[in-house]
GROMACS .gro file of C-alpha atoms in nm:
model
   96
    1UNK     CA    1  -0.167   1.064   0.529
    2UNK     CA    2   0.121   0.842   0.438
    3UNK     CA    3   0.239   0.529   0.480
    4UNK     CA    4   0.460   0.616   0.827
    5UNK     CA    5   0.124   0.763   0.964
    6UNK     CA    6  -0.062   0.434   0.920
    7UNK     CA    7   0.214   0.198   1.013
    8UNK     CA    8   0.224   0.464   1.373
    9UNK     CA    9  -0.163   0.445   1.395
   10UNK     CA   10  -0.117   0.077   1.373
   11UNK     CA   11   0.136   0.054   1.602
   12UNK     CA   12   0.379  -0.115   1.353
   13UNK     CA   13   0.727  -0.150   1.391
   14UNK     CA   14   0.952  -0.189   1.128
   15UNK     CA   15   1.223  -0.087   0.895
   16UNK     CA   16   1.163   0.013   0.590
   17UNK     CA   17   1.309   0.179   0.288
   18UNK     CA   18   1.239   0.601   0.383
   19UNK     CA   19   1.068   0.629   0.044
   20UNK     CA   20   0.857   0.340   0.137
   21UNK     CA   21   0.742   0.569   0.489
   22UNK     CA   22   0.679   0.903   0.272
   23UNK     CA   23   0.469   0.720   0.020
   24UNK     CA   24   0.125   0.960   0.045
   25UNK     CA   25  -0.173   0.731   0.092
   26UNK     CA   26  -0.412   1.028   0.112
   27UNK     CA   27  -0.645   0.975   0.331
   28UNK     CA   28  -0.803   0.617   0.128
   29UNK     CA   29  -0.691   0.422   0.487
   30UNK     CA   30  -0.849   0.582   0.752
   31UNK     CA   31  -1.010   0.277   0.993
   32UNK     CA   32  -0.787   0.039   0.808
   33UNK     CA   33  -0.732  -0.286   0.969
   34UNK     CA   34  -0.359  -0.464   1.032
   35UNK     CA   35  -0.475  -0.826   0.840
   36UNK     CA   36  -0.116  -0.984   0.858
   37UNK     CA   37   0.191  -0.898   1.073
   38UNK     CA   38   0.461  -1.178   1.012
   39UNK     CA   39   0.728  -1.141   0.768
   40UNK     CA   40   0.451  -1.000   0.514
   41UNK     CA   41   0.248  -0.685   0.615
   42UNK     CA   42  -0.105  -0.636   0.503
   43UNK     CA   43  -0.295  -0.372   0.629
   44UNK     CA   44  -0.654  -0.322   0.451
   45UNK     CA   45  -0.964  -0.097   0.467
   46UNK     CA   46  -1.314  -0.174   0.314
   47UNK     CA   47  -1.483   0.086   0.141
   48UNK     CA   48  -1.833   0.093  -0.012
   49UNK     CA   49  -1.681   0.057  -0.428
   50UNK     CA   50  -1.400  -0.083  -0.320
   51UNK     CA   51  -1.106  -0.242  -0.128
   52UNK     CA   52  -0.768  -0.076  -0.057
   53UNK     CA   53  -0.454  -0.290   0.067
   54UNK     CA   54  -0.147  -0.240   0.143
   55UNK     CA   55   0.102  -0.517   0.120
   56UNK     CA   56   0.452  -0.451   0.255
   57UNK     CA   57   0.719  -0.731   0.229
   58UNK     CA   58   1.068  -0.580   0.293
   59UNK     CA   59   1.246  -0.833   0.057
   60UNK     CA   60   1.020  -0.798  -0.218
   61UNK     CA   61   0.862  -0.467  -0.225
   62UNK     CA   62   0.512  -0.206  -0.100
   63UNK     CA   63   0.236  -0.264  -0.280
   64UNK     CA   64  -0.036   0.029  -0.236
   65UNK     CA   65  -0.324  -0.160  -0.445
   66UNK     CA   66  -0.746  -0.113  -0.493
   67UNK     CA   67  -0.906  -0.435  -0.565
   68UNK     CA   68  -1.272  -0.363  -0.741
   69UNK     CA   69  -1.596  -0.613  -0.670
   70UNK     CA   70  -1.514  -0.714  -1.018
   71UNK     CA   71  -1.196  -0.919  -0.908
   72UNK     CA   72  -0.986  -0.622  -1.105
   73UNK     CA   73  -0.666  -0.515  -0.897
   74UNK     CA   74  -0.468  -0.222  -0.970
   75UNK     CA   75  -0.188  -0.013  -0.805
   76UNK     CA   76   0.153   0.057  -0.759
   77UNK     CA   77   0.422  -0.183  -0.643
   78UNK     CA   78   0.706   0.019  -0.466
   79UNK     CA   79   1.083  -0.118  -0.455
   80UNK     CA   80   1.422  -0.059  -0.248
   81UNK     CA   81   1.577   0.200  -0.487
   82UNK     CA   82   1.308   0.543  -0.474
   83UNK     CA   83   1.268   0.578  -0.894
   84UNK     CA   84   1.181   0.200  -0.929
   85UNK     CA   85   0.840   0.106  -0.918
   86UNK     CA   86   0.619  -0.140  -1.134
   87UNK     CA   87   0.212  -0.095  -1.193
   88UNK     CA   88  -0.005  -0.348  -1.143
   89UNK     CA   89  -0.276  -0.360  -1.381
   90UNK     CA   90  -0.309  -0.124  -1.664
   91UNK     CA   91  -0.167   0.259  -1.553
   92UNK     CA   92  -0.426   0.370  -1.756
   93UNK     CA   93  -0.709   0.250  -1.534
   94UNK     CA   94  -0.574   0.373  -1.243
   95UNK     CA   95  -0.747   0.672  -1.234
   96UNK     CA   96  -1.074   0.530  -1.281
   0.00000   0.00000   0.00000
């Protein structure tokens, strides 16, 4: 699944950067619930470990993020140009 899937499942319109659309969300969002829809999209799913969210603010950036019971957040925060990206968190523990 990616990012274009969800927003269509949602029934989301907007523009975004193409990157943004092709980003591969696997399929972590299935039953994921549109939280926010004003100039700040988040769209969220609850899973039994842990929460995913995805925060998409077209002047600031897509943030594709897990946020653990333990109040840790980690992810990836996508921006306009395709190579730039920051983590959030520590990379290493995003695996984990």
């Amino acid at each position: 699944m990616h990012v274009k899937d969800l927003l269509d499942y949602l029934e989301v319109k907007i523009k975004l950067p193409q990157h943004w659309y092709s980003t591969d969300i696997s399929n972590d969002f299935e039953g994921a619930e549109l939280i926010q829809n004003d100039e700040v999209i988040e769209i969220e799913t609850v899973g039994e470990k842990n929460t995913k969210l995805i925060v998409i603010d077209v002047n600031d950036g897509m943030s594709v993020v897990t946020k653990f019971p333990d109040g840790k957040v980690i992810g990836v925060k996508y921006l306009d140009n395709k190579d730039d990206f920051e983590y959030i968190g520590k990379p290493s523990e995003l695996y984990y």
